[in-house]
Tab-separated table of C-alpha atoms in Angstrom:
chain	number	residue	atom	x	y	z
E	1	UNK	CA	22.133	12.146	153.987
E	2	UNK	CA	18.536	11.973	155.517
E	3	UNK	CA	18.687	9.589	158.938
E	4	UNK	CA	15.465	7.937	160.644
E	5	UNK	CA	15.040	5.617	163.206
E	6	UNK	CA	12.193	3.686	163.597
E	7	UNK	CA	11.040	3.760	167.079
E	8	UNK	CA	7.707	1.901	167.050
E	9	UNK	CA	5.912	-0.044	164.338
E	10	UNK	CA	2.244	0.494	164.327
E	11	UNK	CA	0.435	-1.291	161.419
E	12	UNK	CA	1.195	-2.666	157.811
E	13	UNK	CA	-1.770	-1.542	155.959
E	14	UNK	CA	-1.062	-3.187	152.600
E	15	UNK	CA	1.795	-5.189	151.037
E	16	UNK	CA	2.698	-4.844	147.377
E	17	UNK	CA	5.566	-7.340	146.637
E	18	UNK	CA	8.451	-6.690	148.502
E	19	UNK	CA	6.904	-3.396	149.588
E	20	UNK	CA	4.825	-2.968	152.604
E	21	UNK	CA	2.696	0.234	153.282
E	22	UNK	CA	3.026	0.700	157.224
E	23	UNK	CA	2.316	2.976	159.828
E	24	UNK	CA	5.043	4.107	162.283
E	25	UNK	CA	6.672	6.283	164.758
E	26	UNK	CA	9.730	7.614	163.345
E	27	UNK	CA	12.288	10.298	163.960
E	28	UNK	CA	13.797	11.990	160.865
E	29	UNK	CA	17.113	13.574	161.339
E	30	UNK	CA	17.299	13.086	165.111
E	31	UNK	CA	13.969	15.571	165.110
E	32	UNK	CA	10.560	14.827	167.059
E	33	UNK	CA	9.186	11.156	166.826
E	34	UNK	CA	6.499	11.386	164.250
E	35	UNK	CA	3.867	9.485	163.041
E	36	UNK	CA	5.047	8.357	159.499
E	37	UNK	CA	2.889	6.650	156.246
E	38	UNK	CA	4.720	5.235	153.475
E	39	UNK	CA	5.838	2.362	151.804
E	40	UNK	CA	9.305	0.640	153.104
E	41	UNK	CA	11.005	-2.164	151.401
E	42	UNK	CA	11.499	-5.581	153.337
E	43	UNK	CA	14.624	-4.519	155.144
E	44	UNK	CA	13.852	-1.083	155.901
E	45	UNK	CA	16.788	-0.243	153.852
E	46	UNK	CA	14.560	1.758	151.261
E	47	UNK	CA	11.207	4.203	150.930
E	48	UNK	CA	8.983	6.080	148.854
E	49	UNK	CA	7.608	9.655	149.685
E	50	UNK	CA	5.047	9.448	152.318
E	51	UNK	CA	3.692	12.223	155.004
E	52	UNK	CA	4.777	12.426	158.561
E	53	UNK	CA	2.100	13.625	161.643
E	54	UNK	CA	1.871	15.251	164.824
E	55	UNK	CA	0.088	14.000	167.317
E	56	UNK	CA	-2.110	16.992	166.792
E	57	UNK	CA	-1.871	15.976	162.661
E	58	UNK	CA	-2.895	12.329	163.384
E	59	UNK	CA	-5.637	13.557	165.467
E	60	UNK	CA	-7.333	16.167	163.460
E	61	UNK	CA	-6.942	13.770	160.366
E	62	UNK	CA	-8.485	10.904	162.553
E	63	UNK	CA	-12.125	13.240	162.920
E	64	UNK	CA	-11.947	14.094	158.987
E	65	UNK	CA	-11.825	10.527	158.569
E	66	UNK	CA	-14.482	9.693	161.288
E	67	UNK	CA	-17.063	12.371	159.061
E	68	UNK	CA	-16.695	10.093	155.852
């Protein structure tokens, strides 16, 4: 069984009906605290597939996304 923690909410970029699309710090499996994207049910209870970041990840994506 996968285990996360959410340790800091950071944004909800978009809401589809009970789903919200947010940004946050999580840790996965009692790992590193990572920045996480994906969509999370109401509760927190459920998610779908996302991607989880570095702080080295978020930044390098963060200048690709600055050249567009």
């Amino acid at each position: 069984m996968i285990e996360y923690k959410i340790t800091e909410h950071i944004a909800t970029i978009s809401q589809r009906g009970e789903w919200y699309l947010e940004l946050n710090r999580v840790k996965w499996n009692n790992g590193e605290e990572k920045l996480d994207l994906r969509a999370w049910s109401s509760d927190h209870l459920k998610c779908s597939k996302g991607i989880t970041l570095t702080n080295g990840e978020a930044k390098t994506l963060r200048g690709a996304l600055e050249e567009i």
